[in-house]
Every structure is written in structure tokens, then in C-alpha cells.
Amino acid sequence: MLGDFSYSNPTRLYFGENSLDFLSGELSRFGNKIMLVYGNGSIKKSGLYDNVLKILKSNGKEVFEDSGVMPNPTVEKLYEGCKIAKENNVDLILAVGGGSVCDYSKAVSVSAWCEEDPWNKYYLKMEEPNNKIIPVGCILTMVGTGSEMNGGSVITNHETKLKIGHVFGDNVFPKFSILNPILTYTLPKYQMIAGFFDIMSHILEQYFSDFDDNTSDYIMEGLLKSLIHSSQIAVNEPENYEARSNIMWIATWALNTLVAKGKSTDWMVHMIGQSIGAYTDATHGMTLSAVSPAYYRYIMPYGIEKFKRYAVNVWNVKTDGKTDKEIAEDGIRSMEGWMRKIGLVMNIRELGVTDDMLDGIAKGSFIKTGGYKTLNHDEIVDILKASM
Ligand code: NZQ
Ligand code: ZN
């Protein structure tokens, strides 16, 4: 394992069918004013809203609601949330929803007391908070982003066509997260499988970097195998607790900083996917699935050893009589087979991308240098064309 690092993850997790029982205990650690953040109504439909409100009231909390957090939360919504948080001087932001609700809550937490424009400070200039940070707690209803145990917060600015993520430090991680796999049963299939690919992509973004022998790669191969296994069960039996709980746990470990340790990490699929999101507002996981096969085929020659290892260790590709290139290609083909089987979107046209957008999407894709190949603008356009 090469590279020095520090590691700390301050988020306390409560996992399982009865995990909501632990909310009262957590609430006692914070003041009385709770900002309850949620999306567009799924939690009302499922009854979770009533349950959470009952717990908040029975603990004597004063509740300030902030609803209507959209998938891919916008900068305008962020300004709205900051106003509610600041005017009411809230003590805790309780996020009840998916990655968008959790990400948005973290953005409000660092922005409410920020003197500058938060979009400018945190997303364009990538500065760290130097003002009061309001603590965040999460009750997760959609699996995929890992937002429940990381510092990631992605905000979209439709006016400038930029979707940008800031990965904050552990002072911004949720103080606690409640993970009940049963709360994810009501997800529509499209969202469920998009989350599955988001998990896959988070792991691959970290796996496909460096060539040294690193324990993180072995952990990731285990996570990938478990994901491939459980995802196929969950697609046929959405209420299979064993499969859904495994997937929930894999998602958390795929992006809670652990498996990135000692690795340079790639993240180009996410950079391209986020730019597609800025243009189309498409579902995050689908923006990743639609470009991944073309992206990985393109960079494969630059990391052939690792792609071969991926094929053999994750997809059980047989090596007899094959060249390294053939083995590596079989790995990508196996991944594509799994993607089609679970029903993912395999091209960006289906997400609303048109030919005239390609140049702008490539321009909005921030270039990262930690993967096997540093891309230039034209190469991104070629990958997008191959994904149409
Ligand atoms: O708004 P509601 O009504 O709640 O509906 C949501 C939303 O329409 C629905 N949903 C969530 N839980 C449900 C449910 N519907 C029925 N039953 C449930 N139990 O699902 C839809 C999508 O939710 P959303 O939160 O947008 O999905 P996801 O968790 O994929 O989050 C996506 C956002 O996270 C960012 C993405 O860019 C995107 O903005 N990411 C955050 C990361 C991080 N924090 O580290 C990393 C990721 O790579 C990602 O970029
Ligand atoms: Zn993602």
C-alpha cells in the first residue's frame, strides 16, 4: 500500500429493521429546533413522515419543515433552505430521503451561516467552511450515493449548466444515519437500479487507479461481487430483505472514504455523468451507466493489467488461451451483460442528450488526473459519441 493518509469517520450508523428506534436517543444530543428536510412526497406516501414527526414531537422538538428537495438539488433551492435554517436558528438538520436530500442538507449546513455566496465559495472556488456548521442527521430512503456516511454534497446550477460536487471534510459528515433497508422497498425500479449502478461506479472509480498491491482493491472486489449477486436477486424480488440490506451496506462502504485510502482514484465517469446531469437533469446513476462501457473501453489499454484482474477476480472470466486484451475485454462484456440484465440505461440519447450538447457536456466535465488516462476535450467528445 503506497501513500500516507489519515482516516476518521465520525458518522454513527444505526442499521436494520428497527433502526428508527434509535432516533430519540440521537435527538437528545442536539438542541430543540429541528429542520426537517425531505423531497417531493415519497415519505408522506410511505408513512415515514408521520412516524418521524411523531418521534420529534414526543421528544418536545420544535419542527421547521423544508420540503420539495428535488432530485439533483439546485442552487436556488439551497438559498431557500439557508433562509429557513438561519432565520430559525436551527440546531439540527434532519434529512429524510435519498442522496439528494442528504447532499442538500449538508449544503445548507455549511451555507446557512456563510457570509459569502455559497455557490461561489464552496462549488466554484472549492473553499472549506470557516463559519458555523449546523449538524446533520440522515434517515435514508434510497441507496446508492453513500451520502449517509460521507462529506459529498452535489448541487446543480441550471443557469450556468454546471453540476458540481464538493467533498467536505469529516466536520460536515452526518453526525448519525439511520439505515433501514425496508424503507427502500417503495423505490420505483428505475430509481432502485440507478442506485445499484451508482454503487458499482463509485467502486470502479476508485478501483481503476494505480497498479500497486493495495488492500483497498481486495475489499472493493468483495464489495463488487456482493453487489452483482444481490442486485440480481433484488431486481426479481424487491422485498428480499437479505439482498436489499446487503446492497444498502455495500453502498455505504463504497463511498465512505475507506476504500479510497492509498489510492489516487479516477472519478472521470462521474465528471462526465454530472455534466450530462447539468444538461438533462437525468437520474444520476443512469448518467453513469450510459457512459461507462465506452469510457472503460477507451481507457482499458492504459490500465490493461488492472482490467485483466477485474475480469478474472470479479467476473470469473476464463483466461485459457486468451491474450491480456481479450481477457480484459471479456470483463467489460460481462459487466455490460449484467447491466442489461438488471435494466440500466445504456446510451445517453435515452437521457435526452442531443448531438448539439456534446461539446458543452465535454466542456462541463472537469478533468481529473488520478485514473489510467488523463482525457482531453476531444477524447471526452469521442466517448460521448460512442455512448449515443
Ligand atoms: O423526492 P421524493 O418524493 O422523496 O422521491 C425521490 C426522488 O424522486 C425518490 N425516492 C427516494 N426514496 C424513495 C423514493 N421513492 C419511493 N420510495 C423511496 N423510499 O427517488 C428519487 C431520487 O432520489 P434522489 O435522492 O435524487 O436519488 P439519489 O439517492 O440517487 O441522489 C442523487 C443525488 O446525489 C448526488 C447526485 O449527483 C444527485 O444529485 N450524489 C451524491 C454523492 C455523495 N454525497 O457522495 C455521490 C454521488 O456520486 C452523487 O453524485
Ligand atoms: Zn455517484
CSV table of C-alpha atoms and ligand atoms in Angstrom, one decimal:
chain,number,residue,atom,x,y,z
A,1,MET,CA,0.0,0.0,0.0
A,2,LEU,CA,1.6,3.2,-1.1
A,3,GLY,CA,0.8,6.7,0.1
A,4,ASP,CA,0.3,8.3,3.5
A,5,PHE,CA,-3.1,9.2,4.8
A,6,SER,CA,-5.2,9.9,7.9
A,7,TYR,CA,-8.5,8.2,8.5
A,8,SER,CA,-11.5,9.1,10.6
A,9,ASN,CA,-15.2,8.6,10.0
A,10,PRO,CA,-17.4,10.2,12.7
A,11,THR,CA,-20.8,9.1,11.4
A,12,ARG,CA,-22.7,6.8,13.8
A,13,LEU,CA,-24.8,4.3,11.9
A,14,TYR,CA,-28.0,2.5,13.0
A,15,PHE,CA,-28.7,-0.3,10.7
A,16,GLY,CA,-31.6,-2.7,10.4
A,17,GLU,CA,-35.4,-3.0,10.5
A,18,ASN,CA,-35.6,-1.4,13.9
A,19,SER,CA,-33.1,1.4,13.4
A,20,LEU,CA,-35.7,4.2,13.7
A,21,ASP,CA,-36.0,3.3,17.4
A,22,PHE,CA,-32.6,5.0,17.9
A,23,LEU,CA,-33.7,8.4,16.6
A,24,SER,CA,-34.9,9.6,20.0
A,25,GLY,CA,-31.6,8.8,21.6
A,26,GLU,CA,-29.8,10.8,18.9
A,27,LEU,CA,-32.2,13.7,19.2
A,28,SER,CA,-31.3,14.1,22.9
A,29,ARG,CA,-27.8,15.2,21.9
A,30,PHE,CA,-29.0,18.2,20.0
A,31,GLY,CA,-31.0,21.4,20.7
A,32,ASN,CA,-34.7,21.8,20.3
A,33,LYS,CA,-35.1,23.3,16.9
A,34,ILE,CA,-35.1,20.7,14.2
A,35,MET,CA,-35.2,21.5,10.5
A,36,LEU,CA,-36.9,18.6,8.8
A,37,VAL,CA,-35.8,18.3,5.2
A,38,TYR,CA,-37.4,16.0,2.6
A,39,GLY,CA,-38.2,15.6,-1.1
A,40,ASN,CA,-41.4,15.5,-3.1
A,41,GLY,CA,-43.7,13.4,-1.1
A,42,SER,CA,-42.4,9.8,-1.2
A,43,ILE,CA,-42.0,9.9,2.6
A,44,LYS,CA,-45.6,11.0,3.1
A,45,LYS,CA,-46.9,8.2,0.9
A,46,SER,CA,-44.9,5.6,2.8
A,47,GLY,CA,-45.9,6.8,6.2
A,48,LEU,CA,-42.4,7.6,7.2
A,49,TYR,CA,-43.1,11.3,7.5
A,50,ASP,CA,-45.8,10.6,10.2
A,51,ASN,CA,-43.6,8.3,12.1
A,52,VAL,CA,-40.7,10.7,12.2
A,53,LEU,CA,-42.9,13.7,13.1
A,54,LYS,CA,-44.4,11.6,16.0
A,55,ILE,CA,-40.9,10.9,17.3
A,56,LEU,CA,-39.8,14.6,17.0
A,57,LYS,CA,-43.0,15.8,18.9
A,58,SER,CA,-42.7,13.2,21.6
A,59,ASN,CA,-39.2,14.5,22.2
A,60,GLY,CA,-40.6,18.0,22.6
A,61,LYS,CA,-38.9,19.3,19.4
A,62,GLU,CA,-39.9,22.4,17.5
A,63,VAL,CA,-40.0,21.4,13.8
A,64,PHE,CA,-39.3,23.7,10.8
A,65,GLU,CA,-40.1,21.9,7.6
A,66,ASP,CA,-38.2,22.3,4.3
A,67,SER,CA,-39.8,20.1,1.7
A,68,GLY,CA,-39.6,19.8,-2.1
A,69,VAL,CA,-35.9,19.0,-2.4
A,70,MET,CA,-35.7,17.8,-6.0
A,71,PRO,CA,-33.5,15.1,-7.4
A,72,ASN,CA,-30.3,16.8,-8.3
A,73,PRO,CA,-30.9,19.8,-5.9
A,74,THR,CA,-30.5,23.2,-7.3
A,75,VAL,CA,-28.7,26.3,-6.1
A,76,GLU,CA,-32.0,28.2,-5.9
A,77,LYS,CA,-33.3,25.6,-3.5
A,78,LEU,CA,-30.2,25.9,-1.5
A,79,TYR,CA,-30.7,29.6,-0.9
A,80,GLU,CA,-34.2,28.9,0.2
A,81,GLY,CA,-33.0,26.3,2.7
A,82,CYS,CA,-30.3,28.6,4.1
A,83,LYS,CA,-33.0,31.2,4.8
A,84,ILE,CA,-35.1,28.7,6.8
A,85,ALA,CA,-32.1,27.4,8.8
A,86,LYS,CA,-30.7,30.9,9.6
A,87,GLU,CA,-34.0,32.7,10.4
A,88,ASN,CA,-35.0,29.9,12.8
A,89,ASN,CA,-31.5,29.3,14.2
A,90,VAL,CA,-32.0,25.6,13.9
A,91,ASP,CA,-29.9,23.2,16.0
A,92,LEU,CA,-30.1,20.1,13.8
A,93,ILE,CA,-30.9,19.4,10.1
A,94,LEU,CA,-32.7,16.1,9.8
A,95,ALA,CA,-32.6,14.8,6.2
A,96,VAL,CA,-35.3,12.2,5.4
A,97,GLY,CA,-34.8,10.9,1.9
A,98,GLY,CA,-32.3,9.9,-0.7
A,99,GLY,CA,-28.9,11.2,-1.7
A,100,SER,CA,-30.4,14.5,-2.9
A,101,VAL,CA,-32.0,15.3,0.4
A,102,CYS,CA,-28.8,14.3,2.3
A,103,ASP,CA,-26.5,16.2,0.0
A,104,TYR,CA,-28.7,19.3,0.1
A,105,SER,CA,-28.9,19.2,3.9
A,106,LYS,CA,-25.1,19.2,4.1
A,107,ALA,CA,-25.0,22.1,1.7
A,108,VAL,CA,-27.4,24.1,3.9
A,109,SER,CA,-25.4,23.1,7.0
A,110,VAL,CA,-22.3,24.8,5.7
A,111,SER,CA,-24.0,27.6,3.9
A,112,ALA,CA,-26.7,29.0,6.3
A,113,TRP,CA,-24.2,31.0,8.3
A,114,CYS,CA,-21.8,31.7,5.4
A,115,GLU,CA,-21.3,35.4,4.7
A,116,GLU,CA,-20.4,34.8,1.0
A,117,ASP,CA,-22.4,33.3,-1.8
A,118,PRO,CA,-22.2,29.5,-1.0
A,119,TRP,CA,-22.2,28.5,-4.7
A,120,ASN,CA,-19.2,30.7,-5.3
A,121,LYS,CA,-17.3,29.7,-2.2
A,122,TYR,CA,-17.9,26.0,-2.0
A,123,TYR,CA,-18.7,24.9,-5.5
A,124,LEU,CA,-16.7,27.3,-7.8
A,125,LYS,CA,-13.8,28.2,-5.5
A,126,MET,CA,-13.8,24.9,-3.6
A,127,GLU,CA,-13.1,26.6,-0.3
A,128,GLU,CA,-13.7,24.9,3.0
A,129,PRO,CA,-16.2,26.3,5.6
A,130,ASN,CA,-14.9,28.8,8.1
A,131,ASN,CA,-18.3,29.6,9.7
A,132,LYS,CA,-20.7,27.8,11.9
A,133,ILE,CA,-21.7,24.3,10.6
A,134,ILE,CA,-25.1,23.1,11.5
A,135,PRO,CA,-25.1,19.3,12.4
A,136,VAL,CA,-26.9,17.0,10.0
A,137,GLY,CA,-28.6,13.6,10.7
A,138,CYS,CA,-30.0,11.3,8.0
A,139,ILE,CA,-32.8,8.8,7.7
A,140,LEU,CA,-32.0,7.2,4.3
A,141,THR,CA,-34.7,6.0,1.9
A,142,MET,CA,-32.7,5.5,-1.3
A,143,VAL,CA,-29.5,3.6,-1.6
A,144,GLY,CA,-26.6,4.5,-3.9
A,145,THR,CA,-24.8,7.7,-3.2
A,146,GLY,CA,-23.1,6.9,0.1
A,147,SER,CA,-24.1,10.4,1.2
A,148,GLU,CA,-25.2,8.9,4.6
A,149,MET,CA,-21.6,8.5,5.6
A,150,ASN,CA,-19.6,10.9,3.6
A,151,GLY,CA,-19.0,14.6,3.1
A,152,GLY,CA,-20.2,14.7,-0.5
A,153,SER,CA,-22.7,17.4,-1.5
A,154,VAL,CA,-23.6,17.9,-5.1
A,155,ILE,CA,-25.5,21.0,-6.3
A,156,THR,CA,-26.8,21.8,-9.8
A,157,ASN,CA,-26.8,25.3,-11.3
A,158,HIS,CA,-29.1,25.1,-14.3
A,159,GLU,CA,-28.4,28.7,-15.4
A,160,THR,CA,-24.6,28.1,-15.9
A,161,LYS,CA,-25.2,24.4,-16.8
A,162,LEU,CA,-22.9,23.1,-14.1
A,163,LYS,CA,-23.4,20.3,-11.6
A,164,ILE,CA,-20.6,20.3,-9.1
A,165,GLY,CA,-19.9,18.1,-6.0
A,166,HIS,CA,-17.9,19.4,-3.1
A,167,VAL,CA,-16.4,16.6,-0.9
A,168,PHE,CA,-16.3,18.2,2.5
A,169,GLY,CA,-14.2,17.0,5.5
A,170,ASP,CA,-15.4,14.9,8.4
A,171,ASN,CA,-16.7,18.0,10.2
A,172,VAL,CA,-19.6,18.0,7.6
A,173,PHE,CA,-20.3,14.2,7.6
A,174,PRO,CA,-23.7,13.4,9.1
A,175,LYS,CA,-23.5,13.0,12.8
A,176,PHE,CA,-25.7,9.9,12.5
A,177,SER,CA,-27.5,8.0,9.9
A,178,ILE,CA,-30.4,5.6,10.2
A,179,LEU,CA,-30.3,2.8,7.6
A,180,ASN,CA,-33.4,0.7,7.4
A,181,PRO,CA,-33.5,-1.5,4.2
A,182,ILE,CA,-37.3,-1.8,4.4
A,183,LEU,CA,-37.6,2.0,3.8
A,184,THR,CA,-36.1,1.4,0.3
A,185,TYR,CA,-38.8,-1.2,-0.7
A,186,THR,CA,-41.1,1.6,-2.1
A,187,LEU,CA,-38.5,2.9,-4.6
A,188,PRO,CA,-39.6,2.6,-8.2
A,189,LYS,CA,-37.5,0.0,-10.1
A,190,TYR,CA,-35.8,2.8,-12.3
A,191,GLN,CA,-34.5,4.5,-9.2
A,192,MET,CA,-33.5,1.3,-7.5
A,193,ILE,CA,-31.3,0.1,-10.3
A,194,ALA,CA,-29.9,3.5,-10.9
A,195,GLY,CA,-28.7,3.4,-7.3
A,196,PHE,CA,-27.2,-0.1,-8.0
A,197,PHE,CA,-25.1,1.3,-10.8
A,198,ASP,CA,-24.1,4.4,-8.7
A,199,ILE,CA,-22.6,2.0,-6.2
A,200,MET,CA,-20.9,0.0,-8.9
A,201,SER,CA,-19.5,3.2,-10.4
A,202,HIS,CA,-18.2,4.5,-7.0
A,203,ILE,CA,-16.2,1.3,-6.6
A,204,LEU,CA,-14.9,1.3,-10.1
A,205,GLU,CA,-13.8,5.0,-9.9
A,206,GLN,CA,-11.6,4.0,-7.0
A,207,TYR,CA,-10.5,0.6,-8.2
A,208,PHE,CA,-9.3,1.7,-11.6
A,209,SER,CA,-6.3,3.7,-10.4
A,210,ASP,CA,-2.7,2.8,-9.5
A,211,PHE,CA,-1.0,-0.6,-10.0
A,212,ASP,CA,0.4,-1.3,-6.5
A,213,ASP,CA,-0.8,-4.1,-4.3
A,214,ASN,CA,-3.4,-2.3,-2.1
A,215,THR,CA,-5.7,-3.9,0.4
A,216,SER,CA,-8.4,-1.5,-0.8
A,217,ASP,CA,-8.6,-3.3,-4.1
A,218,TYR,CA,-9.3,-6.6,-2.4
A,219,ILE,CA,-12.1,-5.0,-0.3
A,220,MET,CA,-13.6,-3.5,-3.5
A,221,GLU,CA,-13.6,-6.8,-5.3
A,222,GLY,CA,-15.5,-8.3,-2.4
A,223,LEU,CA,-18.0,-5.4,-2.5
A,224,LEU,CA,-18.5,-5.7,-6.2
A,225,LYS,CA,-19.1,-9.5,-6.1
A,226,SER,CA,-21.7,-9.0,-3.3
A,227,LEU,CA,-23.4,-6.2,-5.3
A,228,ILE,CA,-23.5,-8.2,-8.5
A,229,HIS,CA,-25.0,-11.2,-6.6
A,230,SER,CA,-27.6,-9.2,-4.5
A,231,SER,CA,-28.6,-6.8,-7.3
A,232,GLN,CA,-29.9,-9.7,-9.5
A,233,ILE,CA,-32.0,-11.1,-6.6
A,234,ALA,CA,-33.4,-7.6,-5.7
A,235,VAL,CA,-34.5,-6.9,-9.3
A,236,ASN,CA,-36.7,-10.0,-9.2
A,237,GLU,CA,-37.6,-9.8,-5.6
A,238,PRO,CA,-37.6,-6.2,-4.5
A,239,GLU,CA,-38.7,-7.1,-1.0
A,240,ASN,CA,-35.9,-9.7,-0.4
A,241,TYR,CA,-34.5,-8.3,2.9
A,242,GLU,CA,-31.2,-10.1,2.6
A,243,ALA,CA,-30.5,-8.7,-0.8
A,244,ARG,CA,-31.7,-5.2,-0.1
A,245,SER,CA,-29.8,-5.0,3.2
A,246,ASN,CA,-26.6,-6.2,1.7
A,247,ILE,CA,-26.9,-3.6,-1.1
A,248,MET,CA,-27.6,-0.9,1.5
A,249,TRP,CA,-24.4,-1.8,3.4
A,250,ILE,CA,-22.3,-2.1,0.2
A,251,ALA,CA,-23.4,1.4,-0.9
A,252,THR,CA,-22.2,2.9,2.4
A,253,TRP,CA,-18.8,1.2,2.2
A,254,ALA,CA,-18.4,2.0,-1.5
A,255,LEU,CA,-18.1,5.7,-0.7
A,256,ASN,CA,-17.4,6.5,2.9
A,257,THR,CA,-13.7,7.2,2.2
A,258,LEU,CA,-12.3,3.8,3.4
A,259,VAL,CA,-11.6,2.1,0.1
A,260,ALA,CA,-10.0,5.3,-1.4
A,261,LYS,CA,-7.2,5.1,1.1
A,262,GLY,CA,-3.8,4.9,-0.5
A,263,LYS,CA,-5.4,5.3,-4.0
A,264,SER,CA,-5.2,8.2,-6.5
A,265,THR,CA,-8.8,7.4,-7.7
A,266,ASP,CA,-10.2,8.3,-11.1
A,267,TRP,CA,-13.8,9.9,-11.0
A,268,MET,CA,-14.0,10.7,-14.7
A,269,VAL,CA,-17.2,8.8,-15.2
A,270,HIS,CA,-18.7,10.9,-12.5
A,271,MET,CA,-17.4,14.1,-14.0
A,272,ILE,CA,-18.9,13.3,-17.4
A,273,GLY,CA,-22.1,12.0,-15.8
A,274,GLN,CA,-22.5,15.1,-13.7
A,275,SER,CA,-22.1,17.3,-16.8
A,276,ILE,CA,-24.8,15.2,-18.6
A,277,GLY,CA,-26.9,15.8,-15.5
A,278,ALA,CA,-26.4,19.6,-15.7
A,279,TYR,CA,-27.8,19.5,-19.3
A,280,THR,CA,-30.6,16.9,-18.9
A,281,ASP,CA,-31.4,16.7,-15.2
A,282,ALA,CA,-31.3,12.9,-15.8
A,283,THR,CA,-31.1,10.4,-12.9
A,284,HIS,CA,-27.6,10.3,-11.6
A,285,GLY,CA,-27.0,6.5,-11.7
A,286,MET,CA,-28.2,6.4,-15.3
A,287,THR,CA,-25.8,9.1,-16.5
A,288,LEU,CA,-23.0,6.9,-15.2
A,289,SER,CA,-24.3,3.6,-16.7
A,290,ALA,CA,-24.8,5.3,-20.1
A,291,VAL,CA,-21.2,6.3,-20.5
A,292,SER,CA,-19.3,3.6,-18.5
A,293,PRO,CA,-18.9,0.9,-21.2
A,294,ALA,CA,-17.5,3.4,-23.8
A,295,TYR,CA,-15.3,5.1,-21.1
A,296,TYR,CA,-13.8,1.9,-19.8
A,297,ARG,CA,-13.2,0.5,-23.3
A,298,TYR,CA,-11.3,3.7,-24.1
A,299,ILE,CA,-9.0,3.7,-21.1
A,300,MET,CA,-8.5,-0.1,-21.0
A,301,PRO,CA,-5.2,-0.1,-22.9
A,302,TYR,CA,-3.7,2.3,-20.4
A,303,GLY,CA,-4.6,0.0,-17.4
A,304,ILE,CA,-4.7,-3.4,-19.1
A,305,GLU,CA,-3.2,-5.2,-16.0
A,306,LYS,CA,-6.0,-4.0,-13.8
A,307,PHE,CA,-8.7,-4.6,-16.3
A,308,LYS,CA,-7.5,-8.2,-16.6
A,309,ARG,CA,-7.6,-8.5,-12.8
A,310,TYR,CA,-11.1,-7.1,-12.8
A,311,ALA,CA,-12.2,-9.6,-15.4
A,312,VAL,CA,-10.8,-12.6,-13.5
A,313,ASN,CA,-11.4,-11.7,-9.9
A,314,VAL,CA,-14.8,-10.0,-10.2
A,315,TRP,CA,-16.4,-11.6,-13.3
A,316,ASN,CA,-14.7,-15.0,-13.2
A,317,VAL,CA,-13.6,-14.7,-16.8
A,318,LYS,CA,-11.6,-17.8,-18.0
A,319,THR,CA,-8.1,-17.0,-19.2
A,320,ASP,CA,-7.1,-20.2,-21.1
A,321,GLY,CA,-5.6,-19.4,-24.5
A,322,LYS,CA,-6.6,-15.7,-24.3
A,323,THR,CA,-4.4,-12.6,-24.6
A,324,ASP,CA,-4.5,-10.0,-21.8
A,325,LYS,CA,-6.6,-7.8,-24.1
A,326,GLU,CA,-9.1,-10.5,-24.7
A,327,ILE,CA,-9.4,-11.2,-21.0
A,328,ALA,CA,-9.9,-7.6,-20.2
A,329,GLU,CA,-12.5,-7.1,-22.9
A,330,ASP,CA,-14.4,-10.2,-21.7
A,331,GLY,CA,-14.6,-8.4,-18.3
A,332,ILE,CA,-16.2,-5.3,-19.8
A,333,ARG,CA,-18.6,-7.6,-21.8
A,334,SER,CA,-19.6,-9.4,-18.6
A,335,MET,CA,-20.3,-6.1,-16.9
A,336,GLU,CA,-22.4,-5.0,-19.8
A,337,GLY,CA,-24.3,-8.2,-19.7
A,338,TRP,CA,-25.1,-7.6,-16.0
A,339,MET,CA,-26.1,-4.0,-16.8
A,340,ARG,CA,-28.5,-5.1,-19.5
A,341,LYS,CA,-29.9,-7.9,-17.3
A,342,ILE,CA,-30.9,-5.5,-14.5
A,343,GLY,CA,-32.3,-2.9,-16.9
A,344,LEU,CA,-29.9,0.0,-16.9
A,345,VAL,CA,-29.9,2.8,-19.5
A,346,MET,CA,-27.1,2.0,-21.9
A,347,ASN,CA,-27.0,5.2,-24.0
A,348,ILE,CA,-27.1,8.9,-23.4
A,349,ARG,CA,-29.6,9.6,-26.1
A,350,GLU,CA,-32.2,7.9,-24.0
A,351,LEU,CA,-31.4,10.5,-21.2
A,352,GLY,CA,-32.2,13.4,-23.5
A,353,VAL,CA,-28.7,14.2,-24.8
A,354,THR,CA,-28.7,15.6,-28.4
A,355,ASP,CA,-25.7,16.0,-30.8
A,356,ASP,CA,-25.6,19.8,-30.3
A,357,MET,CA,-25.0,19.2,-26.5
A,358,LEU,CA,-21.8,17.1,-26.8
A,359,ASP,CA,-19.3,19.9,-26.9
A,360,GLY,CA,-20.9,21.7,-23.9
A,361,ILE,CA,-21.1,18.5,-21.9
A,362,ALA,CA,-17.4,17.8,-22.6
A,363,LYS,CA,-16.6,21.4,-21.6
A,364,GLY,CA,-18.5,21.0,-18.3
A,365,SER,CA,-16.7,17.7,-17.5
A,366,PHE,CA,-13.9,18.6,-15.1
A,367,ILE,CA,-10.7,16.8,-16.0
A,368,LYS,CA,-9.3,14.6,-13.3
A,369,THR,CA,-5.8,13.1,-13.4
A,370,GLY,CA,-5.9,10.2,-11.0
A,371,GLY,CA,-7.0,7.5,-13.4
A,372,TYR,CA,-5.1,5.5,-16.1
A,373,LYS,CA,-5.5,8.1,-18.8
A,374,THR,CA,-5.9,11.9,-18.4
A,375,LEU,CA,-8.5,12.8,-21.0
A,376,ASN,CA,-8.6,15.9,-23.2
A,377,HIS,CA,-11.7,17.6,-24.5
A,378,ASP,CA,-11.8,15.8,-27.8
A,379,GLU,CA,-11.4,12.4,-26.2
A,380,ILE,CA,-14.4,13.2,-24.0
A,381,VAL,CA,-16.4,14.1,-27.1
A,382,ASP,CA,-15.4,10.8,-28.6
A,383,ILE,CA,-16.5,8.9,-25.5
A,384,LEU,CA,-19.9,10.7,-25.6
A,385,LYS,CA,-20.3,10.0,-29.3
A,386,ALA,CA,-19.7,6.3,-28.6
A,387,SER,CA,-22.3,6.5,-25.8
A,388,MET,CA,-25.1,8.0,-28.1
B,1,NZQ,O1,-38.4,13.3,-3.7
B,1,NZQ,P1,-39.0,12.1,-3.2
B,1,NZQ,O2,-40.5,12.1,-3.3
B,1,NZQ,O3,-38.6,11.6,-1.9
B,1,NZQ,O4,-38.6,11.0,-4.4
B,1,NZQ,C1,-37.3,10.5,-4.6
B,1,NZQ,C2,-36.7,11.0,-5.9
B,1,NZQ,O5,-37.7,11.3,-6.8
B,1,NZQ,C3,-37.4,9.1,-4.8
B,1,NZQ,N1,-37.3,8.3,-3.6
B,1,NZQ,C4,-36.3,8.3,-2.7
B,1,NZQ,N2,-36.5,7.3,-1.8
B,1,NZQ,C5,-37.7,6.7,-2.1
B,1,NZQ,C6,-38.2,7.3,-3.3
B,1,NZQ,N3,-39.4,7.0,-3.8
B,1,NZQ,C7,-40.1,6.0,-3.3
B,1,NZQ,N4,-39.6,5.3,-2.1
B,1,NZQ,C8,-38.5,5.7,-1.5
B,1,NZQ,N5,-38.1,5.0,-0.5
B,1,NZQ,O6,-36.3,8.7,-5.6
B,1,NZQ,C9,-36.0,9.9,-6.5
B,1,NZQ,C10,-34.5,10.1,-6.5
B,1,NZQ,O7,-34.0,10.4,-5.2
B,1,NZQ,P2,-32.5,11.1,-5.1
B,1,NZQ,O8,-32.3,11.4,-3.7
B,1,NZQ,O9,-32.4,12.2,-6.1
B,1,NZQ,O10,-31.6,9.9,-5.6
B,1,NZQ,P3,-30.1,9.6,-5.2
B,1,NZQ,O11,-30.0,9.0,-3.8
B,1,NZQ,O12,-29.5,8.8,-6.3
B,1,NZQ,O13,-29.3,11.0,-5.1
B,1,NZQ,C11,-28.9,11.7,-6.2
B,1,NZQ,C12,-28.1,12.9,-5.9
B,1,NZQ,O14,-26.9,12.6,-5.1
B,1,NZQ,C13,-25.7,13.1,-5.8
B,1,NZQ,C14,-26.1,13.0,-7.3
B,1,NZQ,O15,-25.3,13.8,-8.1
B,1,NZQ,C15,-27.6,13.5,-7.2
B,1,NZQ,O16,-27.6,14.9,-7.1
B,1,NZQ,N6,-24.5,12.3,-5.4
B,1,NZQ,C16,-24.0,12.4,-4.2
B,1,NZQ,C17,-22.9,11.8,-3.8
B,1,NZQ,C18,-22.3,11.9,-2.4
B,1,NZQ,N7,-22.9,12.6,-1.5
B,1,NZQ,O17,-21.2,11.5,-2.2
B,1,NZQ,C19,-22.1,11.0,-4.7
B,1,NZQ,C20,-22.8,10.5,-5.9
B,1,NZQ,O18,-21.9,10.2,-6.9
B,1,NZQ,C21,-23.8,11.5,-6.4
B,1,NZQ,O19,-23.1,12.4,-7.3
B,2,ZN,ZN,-22.4,8.6,-7.9
